[in-house]
Amino acid sequence: AGLVTVGGGIGGTILYAKWDNKFRAAVENNVPYSDWLLGLALGPPSPKSGLPIKKQVRILEESLTSSAKATLQAIGAQEAALQAITRHTLKLKEAMEAEEKSAQWKDLEAALADRTGAVNDAETALSKANEALDSLKSVIDKSKGLKVSAVRPLVLAAEENLHNMVVDLDKVVTKVHSAESEAKIVSQYSELVNEAKQQFQREVSSLTPEIQANWKGLTGKLSSDDLNALIAHAHRRIDQLNRELAEQRVREQIHIDAALEQQKLEDQKALEKAVSTALQHIKEEARLEQERKLSELREVMEAEMRTQLRRQAAAHTDHVRDVLKVQEQELRVDAEQVLSSKMLEQETRYRQLSQEQLDNFTLDMNTAYARLKGMEEAIDSHVVAEEEARKAHQLWLSVEALNYTLKTANADIPTVPLEGAAQAVRDSCHDSDFALALSSALPEESLHRGVYSEASLRARFNSLRSLARRVALIDESHNSLYQYFLSYLQAALLFEEKQEAPPAQLCSEDLDPFKLLSYASYCLEHGDLELAAKLVNQLRGEARRVVEDWLTEARLTLETRQVVSLLSAYANAVGLGTTQAP
């Protein structure tokens, strides 16, 4: 029995915790291990949503306020419509009972206009109130879906207010409908009375046309014939009405039976509708009463459950405290044993690690010292290499300066003397025998005077070519004037190509002075000064004497350019040799 009681209590706690998140949180905070049990049975708790709950409460309050306001306006409009209908009905009754007066009918028309406006306003207000009540009902349903205990009293109060507003609104609407039905009957009766009056007036007018419509008070003016005619017509009319009344009674009995049957059906429908509405209101009141009782019962059960949980938590806490004390003693003994063994093990390991660290430190120090020595040697070699590179760069700059000096010649003026640039080269390579030998190989004349540029030599050769053609037939023996005349004549009559590309190999026919001059002109125009000098060197006789000075200058320029080219190649080679790889 005790086990069943405990199981039932635990099951009830789990079920109630599933329904109420606040109760679940209270159980998890007060009972140890309850969070694990509830999480295993119900899953993780739903996340807290304080802000949405506050927002929903605010929305519910605003909707309740707006619904109450709309309902009060609708009830006021319905009551105003009821009063307007009642006033119009009274005015209509007064107009039927009294004589016709324009003021009464004006009051009746004004009452009808007030009634129409009040009814329209009542219908508009009723529509708005129904919309507000529907919105309030949807907000209440949404608030119920949250299943939060903090919102439940407010939701219950909102449901009660909604029910009261619906009941009050239905009552006043029923009153308005009843008043409208009564007014409709009075209006129909008024129409029948007016129609009967008009019919009687027409009949009297047909008998006595001379009598005006408003003949009341004219009795003394009527003749006996008129009175007899009226009395006879009245008797005939009474007999006719009696016969019609008998027929009408038969017809009306049938109509009354049908009307009673129809009225029974309408009364039955109205009764069913009223019963349905009342039953719905009673059910809603019963449901609200049940909700109130459930809320009260829930509060009582929660209080009882909290009391029981506190007791169980206190008993469980005492039991856990005793168990923890025993476990603490056992764990302390085990921990002391484990600690002593671990301390001994750690001490032995510490000694081993200390010795290993000392050995590793000694090895690292030796490695670092060897690396330091290597770095010192590398730095020394780098310094030497930097010095060699600086010298090589200085030599390259000196050679470039010498090469630039060769380009300073103008059209008819040789370059500046090369002595300064050559001395700079010698200063830059005083420890290189090869470079010193090359710098010493520069011609003396180029050092003191300078050399002509290739353009200057080309222009000078073009001016000497015509003179060399004129003396082409004169050999070394300096022939007679007749031979000079023939040579001039040949130069004047012979039209060879001014420039002609030289063949790869020269034959005896190519040694003709005119061809040699054409070959040399072609080479000079294409920048081959060396080949042009070789071709000019093949001239003989007076032509060789004419170009001797030009050939000397060309040879001087070629020798100087060759030495400078060798020095530049040497400087570049030395610079590449001193360049260190990254």
XYZ file of C-alpha atoms in Angstrom:
582
model
C 0.000 0.000 0.000
C 2.853 2.396 0.843
C 4.519 1.663 -2.522
C 1.238 2.312 -4.361
C 0.808 5.587 -2.460
C 4.344 6.719 -3.283
C 3.913 5.709 -6.957
C 0.595 7.535 -7.191
C 2.092 10.650 -5.612
C 5.012 10.609 -8.033
C 2.690 10.016 -11.019
C 0.380 12.842 -9.960
C 3.341 15.150 -9.485
C 4.635 14.344 -12.982
C 1.216 14.878 -14.583
C 0.642 18.171 -12.785
C 4.185 19.329 -13.644
C 3.446 18.588 -17.311
C 0.367 20.823 -17.155
C 1.870 23.678 -15.050
C 5.396 24.866 -15.869
C 5.507 27.023 -12.733
C 4.796 24.002 -10.524
C 7.491 22.041 -12.373
C 10.039 24.803 -11.738
C 9.112 24.832 -8.016
C 9.556 21.036 -7.789
C 12.939 21.163 -9.576
C 14.178 23.916 -7.241
C 13.084 22.212 -3.993
C 13.478 18.456 -4.607
C 16.964 17.063 -5.420
C 17.277 14.951 -8.601
C 13.725 15.915 -9.582
C 14.985 17.839 -12.635
C 16.585 14.615 -13.954
C 13.404 12.579 -13.307
C 11.069 15.184 -14.862
C 13.402 15.674 -17.832
C 13.447 11.902 -18.398
C 9.648 11.655 -18.184
C 8.528 14.938 -19.794
C 11.522 16.099 -21.796
C 13.299 19.444 -21.394
C 11.225 22.301 -19.942
C 9.827 24.879 -22.324
C 11.937 28.064 -22.515
C 10.871 30.998 -20.446
C 8.934 33.621 -22.275
C 8.329 36.417 -19.747
C 8.132 39.141 -22.330
C 5.482 37.414 -24.542
C 3.353 36.651 -21.459
C 3.455 40.300 -20.362
C 2.636 41.358 -23.893
C -0.303 38.900 -24.044
C -1.619 40.179 -20.687
C -1.436 43.749 -21.977
C -3.219 42.749 -25.187
C -5.915 40.949 -23.173
C -6.493 43.992 -20.949
C -6.645 46.345 -23.935
C -9.044 44.034 -25.781
C -11.245 43.722 -22.676
C -11.348 47.524 -22.278
C -12.177 48.136 -25.944
C -14.844 45.376 -25.896
C -16.482 46.809 -22.788
C -16.466 50.287 -24.327
C -17.956 49.011 -27.611
C -20.580 46.961 -25.721
C -21.631 49.940 -23.583
C -21.920 52.078 -26.716
C -23.971 49.361 -28.433
C -26.293 49.012 -25.394
C -26.710 52.791 -25.253
C -27.467 52.903 -28.978
C -29.989 50.040 -28.622
C -31.721 51.811 -25.712
C -31.818 55.050 -27.719
C -33.320 53.118 -30.650
C -35.873 51.529 -28.258
C -36.908 54.968 -26.965
C -37.130 56.353 -30.525
C -39.331 53.414 -31.607
C -41.555 53.880 -28.540
C -41.922 57.624 -29.198
C -42.765 56.983 -32.858
C -45.406 54.394 -31.863
C -47.015 56.824 -29.378
C -47.037 59.615 -31.949
C -48.643 57.251 -34.467
C -51.379 56.266 -31.991
C -52.077 59.922 -31.172
C -52.293 60.782 -34.879
C -54.805 57.964 -35.474
C -57.060 58.915 -32.541
C -57.088 62.704 -33.003
C -58.293 64.805 -35.895
C -55.872 65.420 -38.686
C -53.564 68.294 -37.909
C -50.456 69.262 -39.805
C -48.452 69.805 -36.606
C -49.159 66.254 -35.400
C -48.074 64.755 -38.746
C -44.904 66.880 -38.695
C -44.144 65.555 -35.211
C -44.826 62.042 -36.530
C -42.423 62.550 -39.466
C -39.755 63.919 -37.101
C -40.243 60.908 -34.795
C -39.936 58.582 -37.809
C -36.668 60.262 -38.879
C -35.318 60.000 -35.306
C -36.338 56.341 -35.217
C -34.602 55.579 -38.541
C -31.361 57.316 -37.482
C -31.382 55.665 -34.046
C -31.979 52.199 -35.573
C -29.110 52.686 -38.061
C -26.780 53.874 -35.297
C -27.825 50.913 -33.164
C -27.077 48.460 -35.984
C -23.623 50.036 -36.563
C -22.800 49.983 -32.849
C -24.049 46.371 -32.600
C -21.779 45.328 -35.485
C -18.758 46.997 -33.869
C -19.589 45.428 -30.508
C -19.844 41.955 -32.074
C -16.457 42.464 -33.770
C -14.903 43.598 -30.476
C -16.406 40.613 -28.635
C -15.117 38.212 -31.318
C -11.661 39.777 -31.028
C -11.801 39.437 -27.234
C -12.814 35.757 -27.572
C -9.856 35.076 -29.917
C -7.470 36.820 -27.490
C -8.874 34.729 -24.623
C -8.404 31.521 -26.635
C -4.822 32.529 -27.458
C -4.129 33.302 -23.795
C -5.504 29.889 -22.835
C -3.051 28.310 -25.292
C -0.107 29.701 -23.300
C -1.008 27.459 -20.348
C 0.589 29.808 -17.814
C -0.793 29.858 -14.308
C -0.085 33.577 -13.854
C -2.443 34.468 -16.710
C -5.225 32.020 -15.719
C -7.105 34.289 -13.182
C -7.110 37.167 -15.650
C -8.390 34.879 -18.418
C -11.171 33.578 -16.154
C -12.242 37.130 -15.241
C -12.167 38.101 -18.917
C -14.411 35.134 -19.789
C -16.924 36.172 -17.087
C -16.958 39.754 -18.371
C -17.376 38.491 -21.936
C -20.345 36.332 -20.894
C -21.988 39.217 -18.998
C -21.534 41.582 -21.935
C -23.021 39.036 -24.363
C -26.040 38.452 -22.066
C -26.684 42.194 -21.581
C -26.350 42.841 -25.292
C -28.750 39.980 -26.149
C -31.342 41.305 -23.667
C -31.371 44.818 -25.047
C -31.416 43.526 -28.651
C -34.445 41.352 -27.767
C -36.215 44.399 -26.339
C -35.513 46.377 -29.503
C -36.838 43.562 -31.689
C -40.036 43.356 -29.593
C -40.541 47.105 -29.867
C -39.997 46.960 -33.623
C -42.605 44.167 -33.926
C -45.143 46.190 -31.909
C -44.409 49.309 -33.960
C -44.883 47.313 -37.144
C -48.338 46.129 -35.981
C -49.379 49.684 -35.031
C -48.146 50.967 -38.381
C -50.161 48.343 -40.251
C -53.253 49.173 -38.161
C -52.789 52.859 -38.925
C -52.641 52.135 -42.628
C -55.905 50.132 -42.439
C -57.683 52.923 -40.507
C -56.545 55.558 -42.974
C -57.669 53.405 -45.886
C -61.153 52.933 -44.285
C -61.491 56.675 -43.694
C -60.594 57.456 -47.255
C -63.064 54.831 -48.565
C -65.900 56.266 -46.475
C -65.019 59.783 -47.582
C -65.164 58.745 -51.223
C -68.581 57.123 -50.760
C -70.013 60.239 -49.077
C -68.532 62.463 -51.764
C -70.219 60.354 -54.451
C -73.649 60.827 -52.759
C -73.377 64.535 -51.944
C -70.795 66.141 -54.160
C -71.640 69.602 -52.849
C -70.539 68.631 -49.323
C -66.907 69.361 -48.657
C -64.520 66.877 -47.256
C -64.617 68.529 -43.876
C -68.395 68.466 -43.484
C -68.502 68.257 -39.726
C -70.627 71.122 -38.253
C -72.777 71.502 -41.410
C -75.895 69.679 -40.044
C -78.133 72.740 -40.102
C -77.324 73.447 -43.702
C -78.324 69.992 -45.068
C -81.737 69.532 -46.632
C -84.148 66.739 -45.770
C -83.402 65.033 -49.055
C -79.697 65.067 -48.277
C -80.315 63.692 -44.815
C -82.650 61.002 -46.138
C -80.082 60.067 -48.789
C -77.350 59.851 -46.161
C -79.534 57.799 -43.830
C -80.578 55.474 -46.661
C -76.961 55.089 -47.721
C -75.978 54.439 -44.128
C -78.652 51.697 -43.837
C -77.543 50.155 -47.108
C -73.948 50.445 -46.057
C -74.687 48.845 -42.700
C -76.499 45.950 -44.394
C -73.643 45.595 -46.842
C -71.103 45.712 -44.036
C -73.109 43.138 -42.061
C -73.095 40.796 -45.039
C -69.377 41.475 -45.609
C -68.807 41.041 -41.900
C -70.447 37.621 -41.988
C -68.396 36.638 -45.011
C -65.328 38.212 -43.492
C -65.879 36.304 -40.272
C -65.840 33.045 -42.200
C -62.761 34.096 -44.173
C -61.086 35.587 -41.140
C -61.736 32.428 -39.179
C -59.814 30.547 -41.845
C -57.138 33.269 -41.872
C -57.054 33.288 -38.102
C -56.555 29.539 -38.009
C -53.740 29.828 -40.572
C -52.302 32.856 -38.759
C -52.504 31.042 -35.452
C -50.720 28.081 -36.972
C -48.095 30.404 -38.473
C -47.836 32.268 -35.193
C -47.400 28.976 -33.380
C -44.528 28.122 -35.721
C -42.963 31.540 -35.266
C -43.526 31.370 -31.515
C -42.009 27.888 -31.537
C -38.967 29.175 -33.445
C -38.684 32.187 -31.167
C -39.074 29.920 -28.147
C -36.441 27.535 -29.468
C -34.116 30.434 -30.189
C -34.736 31.915 -26.736
C -34.305 28.513 -25.113
C -31.123 27.929 -27.127
C -29.759 31.330 -26.147
C -30.706 30.819 -22.509
C -29.262 27.310 -22.567
C -26.062 28.628 -24.076
C -25.879 31.323 -21.413
C -26.550 28.749 -18.693
C -23.874 26.451 -20.109
C -21.419 29.331 -20.243
C -22.269 30.277 -16.653
C -21.852 26.646 -15.603
C -18.524 26.435 -17.424
C -17.301 29.636 -15.805
C -18.454 28.387 -12.406
C -16.606 25.136 -13.060
C -13.510 27.103 -14.052
C -13.700 29.104 -10.809
C -14.075 25.954 -8.738
C -11.224 24.299 -10.631
C -9.052 27.346 -10.014
C -9.855 27.274 -6.298
C -9.266 23.521 -6.170
C -6.018 23.944 -8.085
C -4.776 26.521 -5.599
C -5.661 24.225 -2.686
C -3.943 21.264 -4.375
C -0.879 23.349 -5.163
C -0.622 24.495 -1.551
C -1.014 20.909 -0.322
C 1.475 19.676 -2.916
C 4.018 22.315 -1.884
C 3.615 21.304 1.744
C 4.116 17.627 0.904
C 7.076 18.449 -1.320
C 8.693 20.499 1.428
C 8.316 17.582 3.822
C 9.677 15.111 1.309
C 12.502 17.490 0.454
C 13.398 17.892 4.137
C 13.380 14.112 4.691
C 15.338 13.539 1.528
C 17.839 16.221 2.532
C 18.446 14.567 5.928
C 18.908 11.193 4.275
C 21.265 12.594 1.671
C 23.227 14.425 4.381
C 23.803 11.164 6.288
C 24.779 9.309 3.129
C 27.160 12.099 2.150
C 28.856 11.989 5.547
C 29.540 8.256 5.185
C 30.733 8.719 1.619
C 32.915 11.623 2.730
C 34.735 9.479 5.276
C 35.240 6.655 2.793
C 36.407 9.003 0.086
C 38.786 10.786 2.472
C 40.546 7.504 3.343
C 40.752 6.504 -0.315
C 41.947 9.958 -1.271
C 44.737 9.930 1.315
C 46.007 6.582 0.030
C 45.825 7.664 -3.565
C 47.484 10.975 -2.689
C 50.449 9.325 -0.952
C 51.021 6.955 -3.873
C 50.675 9.774 -6.374
C 53.081 11.958 -4.385
C 55.720 9.216 -4.410
C 55.194 8.645 -8.102
C 55.377 12.353 -8.860
C 58.560 12.759 -6.816
C 60.281 9.968 -8.770
C 59.082 11.382 -12.033
C 60.229 14.861 -11.027
C 63.751 13.634 -10.441
C 63.805 11.896 -13.805
C 62.475 14.964 -15.554
C 64.991 17.202 -13.784
C 67.898 15.029 -14.961
C 66.482 14.904 -18.489
C 66.056 18.672 -18.529
C 69.635 19.159 -17.338
C 70.960 16.877 -20.083
C 68.799 18.582 -22.678
C 69.954 21.982 -21.465
C 73.617 20.988 -21.787
C 72.989 19.648 -25.278
C 71.109 22.810 -26.233
C 73.931 24.986 -24.917
C 76.514 23.093 -26.980
C 74.300 23.331 -30.042
C 73.770 27.049 -29.485
C 77.521 27.639 -29.081
C 78.264 25.785 -32.315
C 75.527 27.738 -34.057
C 76.965 30.997 -32.693
C 80.425 30.141 -34.028
C 78.910 29.338 -37.401
C 77.053 32.649 -37.385
C 80.270 34.533 -36.577
C 82.093 32.840 -39.445
C 79.166 33.511 -41.758
C 79.131 37.171 -40.735
C 82.887 37.474 -41.347
C 82.542 35.869 -44.762
C 79.577 38.104 -45.476
C 81.637 41.179 -44.571
C 84.396 40.039 -46.940
C 81.824 39.364 -49.629
C 80.274 42.785 -49.062
C 83.672 44.406 -49.461
C 84.310 42.470 -52.659
C 80.876 43.427 -53.913
C 81.547 47.080 -53.099
C 84.821 46.957 -55.004
C 83.139 45.208 -57.927
C 80.415 47.843 -57.935
C 83.001 50.608 -57.825
C 84.834 48.991 -60.750
C 81.565 48.690 -62.681
C 80.765 52.358 -62.059
C 84.244 53.383 -63.225
C 83.916 51.296 -66.386
C 80.448 52.749 -67.020
C 81.903 56.239 -66.591
C 84.619 55.374 -69.135
C 81.980 53.963 -71.482
C 79.894 57.124 -71.068
C 82.949 59.254 -71.882
C 83.180 57.516 -75.260
C 79.705 58.851 -76.051
C 80.570 62.523 -75.407
C 82.021 63.122 -78.892
C 80.287 65.602 -81.205
C 80.094 65.612 -84.997
C 83.635 66.940 -85.731
C 85.141 66.965 -82.267
C 86.608 63.921 -80.521
C 85.630 62.894 -77.027
C 87.108 64.402 -73.940
C 90.430 62.824 -72.915
C 89.953 59.430 -71.327
C 92.783 59.824 -68.832
C 90.514 60.736 -65.888
C 88.097 57.873 -66.468
C 90.978 55.425 -67.050
C 92.654 56.550 -63.825
C 89.384 55.936 -61.930
C 89.301 52.422 -63.374
C 92.901 51.813 -62.296
C 92.117 53.082 -58.787
C 89.132 50.728 -58.559
C 91.113 47.636 -59.626
C 94.550 48.209 -58.123
C 94.503 44.644 -56.743
C 93.480 43.049 -60.101
C 96.342 42.508 -62.528
C 93.986 41.662 -65.374
C 92.020 44.898 -65.015
C 95.229 46.910 -64.680
C 96.606 45.324 -67.843
C 93.402 46.158 -69.718
C 93.381 49.762 -68.508
C 97.053 50.104 -69.499
C 96.210 48.810 -72.999
C 94.230 51.945 -73.822
C 95.994 53.945 -76.604
C 97.928 56.979 -75.403
C 96.318 59.242 -77.960
C 92.828 58.356 -76.684
C 93.942 59.105 -73.131
C 95.269 62.576 -73.964
C 93.125 63.637 -76.898
C 90.074 61.399 -77.046
C 88.552 59.438 -79.918
C 86.035 60.216 -82.644
C 82.594 58.756 -82.582
C 81.280 56.357 -85.199
C 78.970 59.036 -86.647
C 81.899 61.404 -87.026
C 83.941 58.704 -88.787
C 80.989 57.937 -91.082
C 80.641 61.600 -92.112
C 84.375 61.920 -92.640
C 84.450 58.744 -94.773
C 81.615 60.030 -96.947
C 83.610 63.195 -97.641
C 86.783 61.189 -98.471
C 85.047 58.640 -100.674
C 84.761 60.915 -103.755
C 88.462 61.796 -103.562
C 89.443 58.142 -103.206
C 87.342 57.261 -106.305
C 89.160 59.905 -108.343
C 92.627 58.444 -107.582
C 91.582 54.795 -107.695
C 93.851 54.000 -110.738
C 96.955 55.603 -109.195
C 99.298 53.010 -107.647
C 102.282 53.444 -105.337
C 104.614 54.640 -108.139
C 102.613 57.877 -108.628
C 102.042 57.638 -112.395
C 101.997 60.495 -114.861
C 99.434 63.244 -115.321
C 97.853 61.199 -118.071
C 97.232 58.416 -115.568
C 95.640 60.955 -113.194
C 93.416 62.149 -116.056
C 92.284 58.628 -116.830
C 91.556 58.001 -113.133
C 89.426 61.162 -112.913
C 87.647 60.237 -116.126
C 86.908 56.735 -114.867
C 85.491 58.140 -111.620
C 83.272 60.482 -113.604
C 82.004 57.885 -116.054
C 81.614 54.915 -113.694
C 78.303 54.744 -111.812
C 78.537 51.944 -109.290
C 76.171 51.344 -106.370
C 76.827 53.749 -103.554
C 76.259 51.036 -100.936
C 76.550 47.331 -101.462
C 76.507 44.522 -98.941
C 79.910 42.764 -98.817
C 80.002 39.028 -99.576
C 80.845 36.464 -96.929
C 84.259 35.808 -98.568
C 86.181 38.284 -100.753
C 87.690 37.235 -104.078
C 90.135 39.041 -106.362
C 87.315 40.778 -108.216
C 85.944 42.194 -104.956
C 89.264 44.008 -104.289
C 88.347 46.660 -106.824
C 88.618 50.106 -105.104
C 85.094 51.114 -106.134
C 83.571 47.919 -104.703
C 85.631 48.211 -101.541
C 84.343 51.750 -101.043
C 80.719 50.603 -101.633
C 81.218 47.724 -99.171
C 82.700 50.078 -96.571
C 79.842 52.600 -96.971
C 77.305 49.809 -96.437
C 79.099 48.615 -93.288
C 79.316 52.141 -91.856
C 75.637 52.753 -92.476
C 74.796 49.505 -90.658
C 77.072 50.210 -87.655
C 79.854 47.726 -88.464
C 82.911 50.007 -88.110
C 85.333 47.119 -87.683
C 84.422 45.443 -90.998
C 84.456 48.825 -92.749
C 88.012 49.442 -91.493
C 89.077 45.990 -92.701
C 87.659 46.693 -96.172
C 89.263 50.142 -96.372
C 92.555 48.583 -95.297
C 92.499 46.606 -98.582
C 92.872 49.779 -100.673
C 96.245 50.344 -102.398
C 98.098 53.214 -103.993
C 96.962 56.809 -103.885
C 93.509 55.807 -102.583
C 95.131 54.167 -99.549
C 97.081 57.337 -98.871
C 93.887 59.413 -99.067
C 92.090 57.326 -96.385
C 95.172 56.628 -94.260
C 94.327 59.205 -91.615
C 90.688 58.031 -91.458
C 91.860 54.451 -91.084
C 94.147 55.466 -88.228
C 91.286 57.200 -86.373
C 89.003 54.240 -86.979
C 91.651 51.860 -85.660
C 92.078 54.081 -82.581
C 88.339 54.118 -81.951
C 88.059 50.345 -82.394
C 90.983 49.619 -80.063
C 89.546 51.917 -77.401
C 86.044 50.430 -77.707
C 87.462 46.903 -77.526
C 89.379 47.653 -74.323
C 86.331 49.337 -72.772
C 84.133 46.376 -73.773
C 86.565 43.939 -72.133
C 86.661 46.047 -68.970
C 82.820 46.154 -68.882
C 82.586 42.377 -69.307
C 85.160 41.880 -66.561
C 83.294 44.246 -64.196
C 80.005 42.429 -64.840
C 81.643 39.052 -64.233
C 83.192 40.243 -60.977
C 79.841 41.688 -59.864
C 78.048 38.403 -60.574
C 80.746 36.488 -58.722
C 80.311 38.588 -55.579
C 76.501 38.369 -55.595
C 75.280 36.042 -52.826
C 72.316 33.786 -53.265
C 69.400 34.603 -50.938
